[in-house]
């Protein structure tokens, strides 16, 4: 079945550092790809998405490009802030069914220090 | 737009009792809702897919008699944890497909603690 693999955390950075969180996927079809962010004690918020190969999703300085050839959707930000500290989840929409369910990676905790 | 309201945000219950969690779509109709469970510092695991007016579809390994899901209207889905035990303590999150730019919208989650 479809699956998502993220780099393990926690990732600890200083403010204004460059961020990369790796995400690779396995899918039999053509899934849409997502990045969600979860702040402590809260639900998930959509950060960005891409629906087809070579699409670039971007939001709040974060961006990720749907790379079909490498089956990747790495999250990047040029200059992180303390307020970016959260757990980030890469996800794909299940391409093997019509239910629309999401399959999540294990999550990567980002800690940004001032 | 595309807000999903989930209540309660946290609940503590005694072992053996049942707890109901509500998930409402506030400004759209949600034909399909999803229920996830999240263990501390772990990812979200899909428990079941809830379809309005029909029986929920449970993922493998999820006890449907323990986790009762009802989706009686296009704006409300409920998850009832029956005869709760401490191992049911977890963070439960619902979501709905809203389409367009919002995609999947998530509730704020419910922290269940069974003592």
Short mmCIF file of C-alpha atoms in Angstrom, two decimals:
data_model
loop_
_atom_site.label_atom_id
_atom_site.label_comp_id
_atom_site.label_asym_id
_atom_site.label_seq_id
_atom_site.Cartn_x
_atom_site.Cartn_y
_atom_site.Cartn_z
CA UNK A 1 0.00 0.00 0.00
CA UNK A 2 0.88 3.66 -0.12
CA UNK A 3 3.25 5.00 2.52
CA UNK A 4 5.12 8.12 3.61
CA UNK A 5 8.54 8.32 5.24
CA UNK A 6 9.88 11.43 6.94
CA UNK A 7 13.26 12.21 8.39
CA UNK A 8 13.44 11.56 12.08
CA UNK A 9 13.51 14.40 14.52
CA UNK A 10 13.80 16.37 16.53
CA UNK A 11 15.37 18.96 14.30
CA UNK A 12 16.90 21.79 16.31
CA UNK A 13 17.87 25.02 14.56
CA UNK A 14 18.80 28.54 15.48
CA UNK A 15 16.55 31.36 14.40
CA UNK A 16 17.09 32.42 10.75
CA UNK A 17 18.66 29.08 9.82
CA UNK A 18 17.68 27.18 6.69
CA UNK A 19 15.25 24.32 7.14
CA UNK A 20 14.87 21.10 5.19
CA UNK A 21 12.63 18.26 6.30
CA UNK A 22 12.84 15.28 3.98
CA UNK A 23 9.79 13.36 2.89
CA UNK A 24 9.59 10.47 0.46
CA UNK A 25 6.58 8.46 -0.55
CA UNK A 26 5.50 5.21 -2.11
CA UNK A 27 2.32 5.17 -4.15
CA UNK A 28 0.83 3.05 -6.88
CA UNK A 29 -1.10 5.89 -8.46
CA UNK A 30 -0.83 9.66 -8.59
CA UNK A 31 -1.49 10.99 -5.12
CA UNK A 32 -1.73 14.56 -3.95
CA UNK A 33 0.91 15.51 -1.41
CA UNK A 34 0.54 17.65 1.69
CA UNK A 35 2.44 19.18 4.54
CA UNK A 36 0.56 19.74 7.79
CA UNK A 37 1.75 21.52 10.92
CA UNK A 38 0.67 20.72 14.47
CA UNK A 39 1.30 23.13 17.31
CA UNK A 40 1.34 21.76 20.88
CA UNK A 41 -2.06 20.54 22.02
CA UNK A 42 -3.76 21.45 18.77
CA UNK A 43 -5.08 19.73 15.68
CA UNK A 44 -3.46 19.83 12.28
CA UNK A 45 -3.33 22.80 9.95
CA UNK A 46 -2.68 22.53 6.26
CA UNK A 47 0.61 24.22 5.46
CA UNK A 48 0.83 23.56 1.74
CA UNK A 49 -0.05 21.02 -0.91
CA UNK A 50 0.75 19.89 -4.43
CA UNK A 51 -1.54 17.88 -6.63
CA UNK A 52 0.68 16.81 -9.52
CA UNK A 53 4.29 16.28 -10.50
CA UNK A 54 6.49 19.40 -10.55
CA UNK A 55 3.90 21.44 -8.67
CA UNK A 56 5.36 23.65 -5.96
CA UNK A 57 3.29 24.34 -2.89
CA UNK A 58 4.16 27.39 -0.81
CA UNK A 59 2.84 29.19 2.25
CA UNK A 60 4.27 31.38 5.02
CA UNK A 61 7.76 31.09 3.59
CA UNK A 62 7.63 27.30 3.41
CA UNK A 63 7.75 25.50 0.10
CA UNK A 64 7.87 21.97 -1.25
CA UNK A 65 8.07 20.59 -4.79
CA UNK A 66 6.35 17.39 -5.92
CA UNK A 67 9.19 15.35 -7.43
CA UNK A 68 7.84 12.27 -9.14
CA UNK A 69 11.25 11.07 -10.33
CA UNK A 70 12.58 10.90 -6.78
CA UNK A 71 9.17 10.33 -5.13
CA UNK A 72 9.91 13.18 -2.76
CA UNK A 73 8.20 16.23 -1.31
CA UNK A 74 10.83 17.87 0.89
CA UNK A 75 9.80 20.87 3.00
CA UNK A 76 12.06 23.91 2.99
CA UNK A 77 12.18 27.37 4.53
CA UNK A 78 14.93 29.86 4.06
CA UNK A 79 14.85 31.47 7.50
CA UNK A 80 13.03 29.85 10.39
CA UNK A 81 11.55 31.66 13.36
CA UNK A 82 10.93 30.56 16.92
CA UNK A 83 7.21 30.55 16.11
CA UNK A 84 7.82 27.80 13.53
CA UNK A 85 8.52 25.34 16.34
CA UNK A 86 5.97 22.57 15.87
CA UNK A 87 5.52 19.06 14.52
CA UNK A 88 5.40 18.77 10.75
CA UNK A 89 3.64 15.93 8.97
CA UNK A 90 4.02 14.92 5.36
CA UNK A 91 0.99 13.15 3.95
CA UNK A 92 -0.48 11.81 0.75
CA UNK A 93 -3.98 11.13 -0.37
CA UNK A 94 -4.48 7.40 -0.75
CA UNK A 95 -4.41 6.66 -4.45
CA UNK A 96 -5.57 3.06 -4.06
CA UNK A 97 -9.12 3.88 -3.08
CA UNK A 98 -11.80 6.46 -3.58
CA UNK A 99 -12.21 7.20 0.10
CA UNK A 100 -9.96 10.22 0.08
CA UNK A 101 -8.19 9.21 3.24
CA UNK A 102 -4.77 10.61 4.11
CA UNK A 103 -1.70 8.59 4.91
CA UNK A 104 0.73 10.37 7.21
CA UNK A 105 4.42 10.19 7.80
CA UNK A 106 5.62 9.80 11.35
CA UNK A 107 6.04 13.53 11.91
CA UNK A 108 9.15 15.62 12.48
CA UNK A 109 9.50 17.87 15.49
CA UNK A 110 11.15 21.20 14.77
CA UNK A 111 12.63 23.23 17.60
CA UNK A 112 13.85 26.72 16.78
CA UNK A 113 15.98 28.45 19.38
CA UNK A 114 16.39 32.22 19.59
CA UNK B 1 -14.42 29.15 5.71
CA UNK B 2 -14.05 25.36 6.00
CA UNK B 3 -14.03 25.07 9.76
CA UNK B 4 -14.38 21.81 11.62
CA UNK B 5 -15.30 22.14 15.27
CA UNK B 6 -14.44 19.28 17.60
CA UNK B 7 -15.68 18.94 21.18
CA UNK B 8 -14.71 18.44 23.87
CA UNK B 9 -11.09 19.53 23.61
CA UNK B 10 -10.22 17.37 26.58
CA UNK B 11 -12.03 14.88 28.78
CA UNK B 12 -11.16 12.75 31.76
CA UNK B 13 -13.33 9.74 32.46
CA UNK B 14 -13.37 6.75 34.72
CA UNK B 15 -12.52 3.33 33.43
CA UNK B 16 -15.60 1.48 32.19
CA UNK B 17 -17.55 4.57 31.20
CA UNK B 18 -18.29 5.80 27.67
CA UNK B 19 -17.22 9.07 26.12
CA UNK B 20 -18.68 10.81 23.08
CA UNK B 21 -16.64 13.12 20.88
CA UNK B 22 -18.39 15.40 18.39
CA UNK B 23 -17.09 16.73 15.13
CA UNK B 24 -19.09 19.40 13.31
CA UNK B 25 -18.56 21.10 9.98
CA UNK B 26 -19.58 24.70 10.57
CA UNK B 27 -19.84 26.20 7.11
CA UNK B 28 -19.94 23.31 4.71
CA UNK B 29 -21.50 19.90 4.31
CA UNK B 30 -19.21 17.02 5.04
CA UNK B 31 -20.30 13.85 3.30
CA UNK B 32 -17.21 12.08 4.55
CA UNK B 33 -15.33 12.54 7.78
CA UNK B 34 -12.28 10.74 9.06
CA UNK B 35 -11.32 9.82 12.61
CA UNK B 36 -7.69 9.58 13.61
CA UNK B 37 -5.90 8.57 16.76
CA UNK B 38 -2.55 9.97 17.75
CA UNK B 39 -0.30 8.50 20.43
CA UNK B 40 2.24 10.75 22.15
CA UNK B 41 5.00 11.81 19.79
CA UNK B 42 3.67 9.58 17.06
CA UNK B 43 1.85 10.03 13.79
CA UNK B 44 -1.85 9.97 13.13
CA UNK B 45 -3.39 6.60 12.55
CA UNK B 46 -6.64 6.47 10.65
CA UNK B 47 -9.29 4.66 12.66
CA UNK B 48 -12.30 4.89 10.41
CA UNK B 49 -13.98 6.70 7.56
CA UNK B 50 -17.42 8.04 8.37
CA UNK B 51 -19.99 8.48 5.62
CA UNK B 52 -23.22 10.34 6.13
CA UNK B 53 -26.18 8.03 6.32
CA UNK B 54 -24.23 4.79 6.17
CA UNK B 55 -22.03 2.60 8.30
CA UNK B 56 -18.49 3.69 8.95
CA UNK B 57 -15.58 1.86 7.38
CA UNK B 58 -13.05 0.82 9.98
CA UNK B 59 -9.36 0.27 9.43
CA UNK B 60 -7.87 -3.09 10.15
CA UNK B 61 -7.31 -3.68 13.84
CA UNK B 62 -9.81 -1.06 15.03
CA UNK B 63 -12.61 -2.49 17.17
CA UNK B 64 -15.84 -1.19 15.71
CA UNK B 65 -17.83 -2.23 18.76
CA UNK B 66 -15.55 -0.20 20.96
CA UNK B 67 -15.27 2.87 18.79
CA UNK B 68 -18.80 3.63 17.65
CA UNK B 69 -19.08 6.14 14.85
CA UNK B 70 -22.30 7.85 13.84
CA UNK B 71 -22.67 10.26 10.93
CA UNK B 72 -26.35 11.06 10.99
CA UNK B 73 -26.20 14.40 9.25
CA UNK B 74 -24.03 16.24 6.77
CA UNK B 75 -22.61 18.43 9.50
CA UNK B 76 -22.09 16.08 12.42
CA UNK B 77 -20.10 12.94 13.06
CA UNK B 78 -19.60 11.44 16.50
CA UNK B 79 -17.10 8.98 17.92
CA UNK B 80 -18.11 7.14 21.08
CA UNK B 81 -15.45 5.29 23.02
CA UNK B 82 -17.39 2.60 24.85
CA UNK B 83 -16.27 1.02 28.12
CA UNK B 84 -13.13 3.08 28.06
CA UNK B 85 -9.91 1.76 29.57
CA UNK B 86 -6.61 3.49 30.31
CA UNK B 87 -5.10 2.14 27.07
CA UNK B 88 -7.73 4.14 25.17
CA UNK B 89 -6.17 7.35 26.47
CA UNK B 90 -5.00 9.23 23.43
CA UNK B 91 -5.49 12.28 21.22
CA UNK B 92 -8.39 11.83 18.81
CA UNK B 93 -8.72 14.06 15.75
CA UNK B 94 -11.44 14.28 13.14
CA UNK B 95 -11.17 15.68 9.66
CA UNK B 96 -13.39 16.31 6.67
CA UNK B 97 -12.77 16.73 2.99
CA UNK B 98 -13.75 20.24 2.00
CA UNK B 99 -12.35 20.34 -1.50
CA UNK B 100 -10.91 23.38 -3.24
CA UNK B 101 -8.02 25.16 -1.60
CA UNK B 102 -8.76 23.86 1.86
CA UNK B 103 -8.58 20.17 1.08
CA UNK B 104 -8.81 18.24 4.31
CA UNK B 105 -9.77 20.32 7.33
CA UNK B 106 -9.01 19.02 10.80
CA UNK B 107 -10.68 19.53 14.11
CA UNK B 108 -8.62 20.78 17.01
CA UNK B 109 -8.53 17.34 18.60
CA UNK B 110 -9.74 15.77 21.84
CA UNK B 111 -7.38 14.66 24.57
CA UNK B 112 -8.97 11.63 26.27
CA UNK B 113 -7.58 10.46 29.59
CA UNK B 114 -9.09 7.35 31.17
CA UNK B 115 -8.33 6.89 34.84
#
